[in-house]
PDB file of C-alpha atoms and ligand atoms in Angstrom:
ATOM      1  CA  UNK A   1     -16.791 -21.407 -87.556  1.00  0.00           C
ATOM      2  CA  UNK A   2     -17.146 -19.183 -90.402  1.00  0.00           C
ATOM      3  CA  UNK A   3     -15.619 -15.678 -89.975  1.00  0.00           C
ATOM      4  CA  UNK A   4     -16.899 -12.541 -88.939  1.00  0.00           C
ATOM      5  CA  UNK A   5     -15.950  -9.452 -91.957  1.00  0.00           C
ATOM      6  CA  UNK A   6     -16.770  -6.175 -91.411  1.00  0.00           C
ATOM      7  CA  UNK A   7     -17.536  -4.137 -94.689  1.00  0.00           C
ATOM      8  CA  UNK A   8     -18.020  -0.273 -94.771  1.00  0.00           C
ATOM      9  CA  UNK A   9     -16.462   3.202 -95.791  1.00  0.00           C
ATOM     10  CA  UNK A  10     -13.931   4.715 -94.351  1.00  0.00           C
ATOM     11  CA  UNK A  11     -14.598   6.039 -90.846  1.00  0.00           C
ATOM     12  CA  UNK A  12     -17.419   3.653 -90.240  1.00  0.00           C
ATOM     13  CA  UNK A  13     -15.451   2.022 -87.574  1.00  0.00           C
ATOM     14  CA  UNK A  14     -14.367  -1.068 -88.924  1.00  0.00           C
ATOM     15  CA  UNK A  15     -11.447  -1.502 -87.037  1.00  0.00           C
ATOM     16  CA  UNK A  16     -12.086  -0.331 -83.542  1.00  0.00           C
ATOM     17  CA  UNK A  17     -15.312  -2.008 -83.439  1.00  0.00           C
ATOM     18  CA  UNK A  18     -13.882  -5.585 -85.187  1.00  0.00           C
ATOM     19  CA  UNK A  19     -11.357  -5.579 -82.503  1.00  0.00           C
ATOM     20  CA  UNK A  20     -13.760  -5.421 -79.610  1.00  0.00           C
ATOM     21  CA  UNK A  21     -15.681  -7.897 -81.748  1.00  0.00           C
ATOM     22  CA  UNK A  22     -12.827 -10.319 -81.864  1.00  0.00           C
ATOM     23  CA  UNK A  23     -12.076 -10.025 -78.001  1.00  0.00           C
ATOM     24  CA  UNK A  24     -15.657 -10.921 -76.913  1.00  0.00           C
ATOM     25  CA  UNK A  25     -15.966 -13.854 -79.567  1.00  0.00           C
ATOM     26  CA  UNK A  26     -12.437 -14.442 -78.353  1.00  0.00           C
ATOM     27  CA  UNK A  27     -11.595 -14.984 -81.973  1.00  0.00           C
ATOM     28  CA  UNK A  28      -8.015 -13.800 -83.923  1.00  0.00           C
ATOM     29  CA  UNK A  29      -8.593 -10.502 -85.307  1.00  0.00           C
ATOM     30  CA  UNK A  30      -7.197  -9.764 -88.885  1.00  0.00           C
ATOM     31  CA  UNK A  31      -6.852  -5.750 -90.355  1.00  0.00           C
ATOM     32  CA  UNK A  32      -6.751  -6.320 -94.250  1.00  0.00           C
ATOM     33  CA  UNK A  33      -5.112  -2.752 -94.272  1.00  0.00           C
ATOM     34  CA  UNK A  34      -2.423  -3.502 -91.845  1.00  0.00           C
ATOM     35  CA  UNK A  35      -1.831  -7.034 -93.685  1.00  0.00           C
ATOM     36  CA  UNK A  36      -1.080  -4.600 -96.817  1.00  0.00           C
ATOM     37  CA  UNK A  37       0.996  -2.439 -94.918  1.00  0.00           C
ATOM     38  CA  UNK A  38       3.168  -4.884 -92.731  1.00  0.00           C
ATOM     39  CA  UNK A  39       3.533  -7.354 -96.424  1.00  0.00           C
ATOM     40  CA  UNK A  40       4.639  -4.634 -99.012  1.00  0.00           C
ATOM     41  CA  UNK A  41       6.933  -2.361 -95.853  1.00  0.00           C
ATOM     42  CA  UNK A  42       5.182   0.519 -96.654  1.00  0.00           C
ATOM     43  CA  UNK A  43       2.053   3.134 -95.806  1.00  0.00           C
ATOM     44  CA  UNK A  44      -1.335   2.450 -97.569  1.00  0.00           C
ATOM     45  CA  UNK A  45      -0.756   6.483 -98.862  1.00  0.00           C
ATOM     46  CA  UNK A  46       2.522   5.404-100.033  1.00  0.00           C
ATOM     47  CA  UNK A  47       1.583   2.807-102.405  1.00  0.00           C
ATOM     48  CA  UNK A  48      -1.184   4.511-103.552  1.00  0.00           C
ATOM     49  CA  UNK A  49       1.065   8.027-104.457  1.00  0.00           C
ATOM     50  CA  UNK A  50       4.048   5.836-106.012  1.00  0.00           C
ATOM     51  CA  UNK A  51       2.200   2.987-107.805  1.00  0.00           C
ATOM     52  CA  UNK A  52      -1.723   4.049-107.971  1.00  0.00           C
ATOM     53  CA  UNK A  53      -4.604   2.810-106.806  1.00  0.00           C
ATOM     54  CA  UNK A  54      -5.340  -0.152-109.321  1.00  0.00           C
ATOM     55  CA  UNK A  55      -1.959  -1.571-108.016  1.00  0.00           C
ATOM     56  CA  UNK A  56      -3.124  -1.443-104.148  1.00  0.00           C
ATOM     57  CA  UNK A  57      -6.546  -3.076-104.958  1.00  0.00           C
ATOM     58  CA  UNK A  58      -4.292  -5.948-106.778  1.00  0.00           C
ATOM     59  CA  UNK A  59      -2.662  -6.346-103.645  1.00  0.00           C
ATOM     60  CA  UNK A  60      -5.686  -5.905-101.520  1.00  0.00           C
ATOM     61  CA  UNK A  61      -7.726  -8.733-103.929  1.00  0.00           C
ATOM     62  CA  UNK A  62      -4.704 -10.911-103.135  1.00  0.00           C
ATOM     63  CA  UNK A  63      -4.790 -10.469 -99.128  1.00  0.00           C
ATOM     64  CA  UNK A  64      -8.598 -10.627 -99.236  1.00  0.00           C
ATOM     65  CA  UNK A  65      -8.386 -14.157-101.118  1.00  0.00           C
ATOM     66  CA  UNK A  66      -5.883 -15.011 -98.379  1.00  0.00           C
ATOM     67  CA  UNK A  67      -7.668 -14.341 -95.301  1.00  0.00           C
ATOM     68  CA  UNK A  68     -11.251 -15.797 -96.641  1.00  0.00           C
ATOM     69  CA  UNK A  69      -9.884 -18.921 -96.337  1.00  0.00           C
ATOM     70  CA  UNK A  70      -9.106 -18.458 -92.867  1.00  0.00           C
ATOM     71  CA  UNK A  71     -12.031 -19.606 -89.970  1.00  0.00           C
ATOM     72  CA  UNK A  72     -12.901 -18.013 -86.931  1.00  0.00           C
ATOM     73  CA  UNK A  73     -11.685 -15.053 -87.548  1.00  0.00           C
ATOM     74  CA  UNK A  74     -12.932 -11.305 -87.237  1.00  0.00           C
ATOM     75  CA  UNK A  75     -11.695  -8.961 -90.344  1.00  0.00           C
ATOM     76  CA  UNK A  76     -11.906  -5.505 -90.628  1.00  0.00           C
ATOM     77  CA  UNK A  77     -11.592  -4.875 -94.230  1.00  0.00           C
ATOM     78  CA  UNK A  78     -10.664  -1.334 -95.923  1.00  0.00           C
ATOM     79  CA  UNK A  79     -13.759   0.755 -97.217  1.00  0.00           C
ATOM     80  CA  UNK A  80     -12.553  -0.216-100.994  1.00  0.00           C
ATOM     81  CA  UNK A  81     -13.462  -4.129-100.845  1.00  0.00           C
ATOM     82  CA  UNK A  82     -16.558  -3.840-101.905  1.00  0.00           C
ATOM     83  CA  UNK A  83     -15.638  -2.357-105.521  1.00  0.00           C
ATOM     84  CA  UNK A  84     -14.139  -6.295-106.514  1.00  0.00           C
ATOM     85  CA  UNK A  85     -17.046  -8.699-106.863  1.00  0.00           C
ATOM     86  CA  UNK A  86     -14.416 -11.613-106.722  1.00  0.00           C
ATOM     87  CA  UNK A  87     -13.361  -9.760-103.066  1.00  0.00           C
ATOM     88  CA  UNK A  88     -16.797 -10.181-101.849  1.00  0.00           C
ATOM     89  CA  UNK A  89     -17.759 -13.623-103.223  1.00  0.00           C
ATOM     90  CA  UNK A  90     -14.780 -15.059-101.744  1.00  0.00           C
ATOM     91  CA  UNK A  91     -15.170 -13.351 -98.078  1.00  0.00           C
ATOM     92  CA  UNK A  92     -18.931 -14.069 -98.263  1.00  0.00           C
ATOM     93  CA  UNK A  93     -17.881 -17.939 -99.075  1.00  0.00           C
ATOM     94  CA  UNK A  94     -16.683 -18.163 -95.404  1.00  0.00           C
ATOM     95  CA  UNK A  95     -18.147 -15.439 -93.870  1.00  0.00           C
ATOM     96  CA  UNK A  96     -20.850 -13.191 -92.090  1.00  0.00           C
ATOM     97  CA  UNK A  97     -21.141  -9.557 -93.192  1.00  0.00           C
ATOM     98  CA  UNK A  98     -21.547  -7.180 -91.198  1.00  0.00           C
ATOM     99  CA  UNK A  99     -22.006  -3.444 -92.779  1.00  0.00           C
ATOM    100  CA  UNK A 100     -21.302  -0.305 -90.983  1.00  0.00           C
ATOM    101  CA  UNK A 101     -22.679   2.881 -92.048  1.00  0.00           C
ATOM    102  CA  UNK A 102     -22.526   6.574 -90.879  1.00  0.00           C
ATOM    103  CA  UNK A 103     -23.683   9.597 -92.052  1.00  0.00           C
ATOM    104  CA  UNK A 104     -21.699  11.576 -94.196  1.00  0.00           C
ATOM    105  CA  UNK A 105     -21.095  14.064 -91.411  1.00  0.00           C
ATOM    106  CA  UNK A 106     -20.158  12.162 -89.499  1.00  0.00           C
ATOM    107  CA  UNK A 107     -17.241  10.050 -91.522  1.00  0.00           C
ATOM    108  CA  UNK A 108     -16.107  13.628 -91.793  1.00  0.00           C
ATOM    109  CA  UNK A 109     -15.412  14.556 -88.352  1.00  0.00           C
ATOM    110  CA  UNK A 110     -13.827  11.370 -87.769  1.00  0.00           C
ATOM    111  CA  UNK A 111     -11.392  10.864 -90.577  1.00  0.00           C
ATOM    112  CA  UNK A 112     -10.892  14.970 -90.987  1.00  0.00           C
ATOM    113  CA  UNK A 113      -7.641  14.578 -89.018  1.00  0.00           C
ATOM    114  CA  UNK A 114      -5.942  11.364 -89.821  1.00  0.00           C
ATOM    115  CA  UNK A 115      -4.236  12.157 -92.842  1.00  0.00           C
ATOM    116  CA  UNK A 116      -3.395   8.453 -93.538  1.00  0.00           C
ATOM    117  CA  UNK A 117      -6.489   7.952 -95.893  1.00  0.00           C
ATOM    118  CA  UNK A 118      -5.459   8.734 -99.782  1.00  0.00           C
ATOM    119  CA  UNK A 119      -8.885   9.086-101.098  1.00  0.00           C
ATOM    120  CA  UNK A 120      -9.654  12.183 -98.670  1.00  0.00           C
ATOM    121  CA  UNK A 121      -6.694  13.748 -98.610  1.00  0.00           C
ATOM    122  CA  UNK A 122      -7.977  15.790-101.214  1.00  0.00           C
ATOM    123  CA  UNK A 123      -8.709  19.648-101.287  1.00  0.00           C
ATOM    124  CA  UNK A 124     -12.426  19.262-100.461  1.00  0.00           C
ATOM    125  CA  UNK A 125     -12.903  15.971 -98.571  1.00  0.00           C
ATOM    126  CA  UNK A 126     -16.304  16.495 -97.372  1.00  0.00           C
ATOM    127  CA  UNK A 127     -17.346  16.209-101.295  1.00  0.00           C
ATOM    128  CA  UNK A 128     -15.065  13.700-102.229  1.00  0.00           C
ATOM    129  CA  UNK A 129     -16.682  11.521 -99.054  1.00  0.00           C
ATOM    130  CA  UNK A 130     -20.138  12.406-101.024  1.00  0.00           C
ATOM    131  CA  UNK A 131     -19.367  11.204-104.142  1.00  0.00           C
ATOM    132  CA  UNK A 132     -17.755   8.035-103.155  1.00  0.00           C
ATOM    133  CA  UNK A 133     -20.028   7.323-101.024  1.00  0.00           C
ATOM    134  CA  UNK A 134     -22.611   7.577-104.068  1.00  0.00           C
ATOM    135  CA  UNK A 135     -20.714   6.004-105.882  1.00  0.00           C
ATOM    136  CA  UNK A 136     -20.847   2.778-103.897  1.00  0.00           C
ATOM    137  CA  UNK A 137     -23.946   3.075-102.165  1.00  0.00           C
ATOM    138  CA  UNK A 138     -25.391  -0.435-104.062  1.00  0.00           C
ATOM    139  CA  UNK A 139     -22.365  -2.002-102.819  1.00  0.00           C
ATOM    140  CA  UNK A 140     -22.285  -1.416 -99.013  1.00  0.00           C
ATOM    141  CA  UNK A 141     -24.715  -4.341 -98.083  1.00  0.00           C
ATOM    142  CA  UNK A 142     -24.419  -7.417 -95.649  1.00  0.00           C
ATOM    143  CA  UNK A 143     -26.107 -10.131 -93.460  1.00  0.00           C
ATOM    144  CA  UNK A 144     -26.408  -7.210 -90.572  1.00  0.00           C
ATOM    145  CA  UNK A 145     -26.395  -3.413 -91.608  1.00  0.00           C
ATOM    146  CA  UNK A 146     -25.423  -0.951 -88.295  1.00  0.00           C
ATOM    147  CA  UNK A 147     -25.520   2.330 -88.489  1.00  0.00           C
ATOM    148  CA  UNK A 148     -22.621   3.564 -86.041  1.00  0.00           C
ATOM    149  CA  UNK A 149     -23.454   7.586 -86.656  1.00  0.00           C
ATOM    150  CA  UNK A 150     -24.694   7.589 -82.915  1.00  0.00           C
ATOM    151  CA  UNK A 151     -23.435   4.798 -80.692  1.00  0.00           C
ATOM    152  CA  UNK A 152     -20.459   3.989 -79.635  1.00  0.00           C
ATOM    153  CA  UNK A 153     -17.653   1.029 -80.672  1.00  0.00           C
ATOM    154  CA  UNK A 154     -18.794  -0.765 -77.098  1.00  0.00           C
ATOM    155  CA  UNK A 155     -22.630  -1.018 -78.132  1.00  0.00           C
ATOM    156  CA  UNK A 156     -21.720  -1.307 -81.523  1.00  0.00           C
ATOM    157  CA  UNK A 157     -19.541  -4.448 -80.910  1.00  0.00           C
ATOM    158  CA  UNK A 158     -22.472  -5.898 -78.646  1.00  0.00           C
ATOM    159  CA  UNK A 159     -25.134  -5.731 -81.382  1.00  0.00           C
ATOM    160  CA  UNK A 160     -22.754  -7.611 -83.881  1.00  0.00           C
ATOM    161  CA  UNK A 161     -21.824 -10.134 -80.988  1.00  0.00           C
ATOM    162  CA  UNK A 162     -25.472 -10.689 -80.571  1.00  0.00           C
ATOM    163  CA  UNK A 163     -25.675 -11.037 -84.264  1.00  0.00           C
ATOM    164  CA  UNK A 164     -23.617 -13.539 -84.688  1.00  0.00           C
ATOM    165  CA  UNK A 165     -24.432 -15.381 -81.515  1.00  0.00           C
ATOM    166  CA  UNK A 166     -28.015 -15.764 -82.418  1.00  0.00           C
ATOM    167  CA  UNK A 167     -26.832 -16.509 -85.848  1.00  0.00           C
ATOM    168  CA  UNK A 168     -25.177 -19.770 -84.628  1.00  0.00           C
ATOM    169  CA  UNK A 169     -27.391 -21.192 -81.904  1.00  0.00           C
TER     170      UNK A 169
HETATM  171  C1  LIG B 201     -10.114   2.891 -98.971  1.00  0.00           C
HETATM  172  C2  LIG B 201     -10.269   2.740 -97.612  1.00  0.00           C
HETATM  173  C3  LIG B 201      -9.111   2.615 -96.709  1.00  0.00           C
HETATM  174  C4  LIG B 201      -7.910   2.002 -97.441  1.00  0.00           C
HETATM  175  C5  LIG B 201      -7.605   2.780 -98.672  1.00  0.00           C
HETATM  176  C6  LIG B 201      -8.785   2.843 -99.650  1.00  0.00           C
HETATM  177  C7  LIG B 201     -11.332   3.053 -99.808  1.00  0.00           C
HETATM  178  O1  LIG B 201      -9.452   1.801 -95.596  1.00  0.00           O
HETATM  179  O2  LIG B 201      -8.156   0.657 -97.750  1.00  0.00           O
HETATM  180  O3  LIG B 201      -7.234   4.076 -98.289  1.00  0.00           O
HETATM  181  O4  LIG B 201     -11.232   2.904-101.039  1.00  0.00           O
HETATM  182  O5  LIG B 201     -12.413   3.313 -99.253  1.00  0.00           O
HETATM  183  P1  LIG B 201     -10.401   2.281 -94.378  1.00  0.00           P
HETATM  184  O6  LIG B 201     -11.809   2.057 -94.814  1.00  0.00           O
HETATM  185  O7  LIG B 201     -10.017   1.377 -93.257  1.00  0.00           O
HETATM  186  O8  LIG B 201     -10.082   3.705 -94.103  1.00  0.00           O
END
């Protein structure tokens, strides 16, 4: 079965929700971030501050093409993804998409905190979530878009499962 990818920006939900997603489908769950992370040793702020950004979408490209050839999998993806065509032909190939969305406001209140995201830890993050939000807003399409800005992972999960359930009967 082909997989299941979830697309978005940051603080969307991608990786709460795809979890939840994999343990209903009862399906391996893959976090293209944490692949990055656990394969080069390091943070995702790390290798962006020491070695840029064009080398962590070189390594992201590489784990994308990677997991795409995987089945039956659920993948959370980071909010980036989208900027490489060659990312998203290869996880469309063998895969679903599902895009989250939220409201600007909203990405704001839930990454504000977490500190672990390099493109917003900036001195006005609010704008900087603005911008690059305009800056991609062609890109952030799929098979099923869900806005998550007011439900929760639980219900969010459910709609995708449905999704994809439907989908495949
Ligand atoms: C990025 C999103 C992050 C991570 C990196 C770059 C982006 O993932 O891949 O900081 O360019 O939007 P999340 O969307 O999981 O935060």
């Amino acid at each position: 079965m082909s997989n299941v990818v979830l697309i978005g920006f940051m603080g969307t939900g991608k990786s709460t929700i795809g979890r939840l997603v994999a343990e209903k489908l009862n399906r391996t769950f893959l976090d293209s971030d944490k692949m990055i992370e656990k394969e080069t040793g390091t943070t995702i702020n790390n290798i962006f501050s020491s070695y840029g950004e064009s080398y962590f979408r070189e390594i992201e490209s590489k784990v994308i093409h990677r997991i795409s050839q995987q089945d039956n999998c659920v993948i959370a993806t980071g909010g980036g993804v989208v900027l490489s065509p060659d990312n998203m032909k290869h996880l469309r190939e063998n895969g679903i998409i599902i895009c989250l969305k939220a409201k600007p406001e909203i990405i704001y209140e839930r990454t504000k905190n977490a500190g672990s995201r390099p493109l917003l830890n900036v001195e006005n993050p609010a704008s900087a979530i603005e911008k690059k939000l305009n800056e991609r807003k062609d890109l952030y399409i799929g098979d099923l878009v869900l806005d998550t800005s007011c439900i929760d992972a639980g219900e969010a999960a459910d709609r995708i499962v449905s999704f994809v359930c439907e989908g495949n009967n």
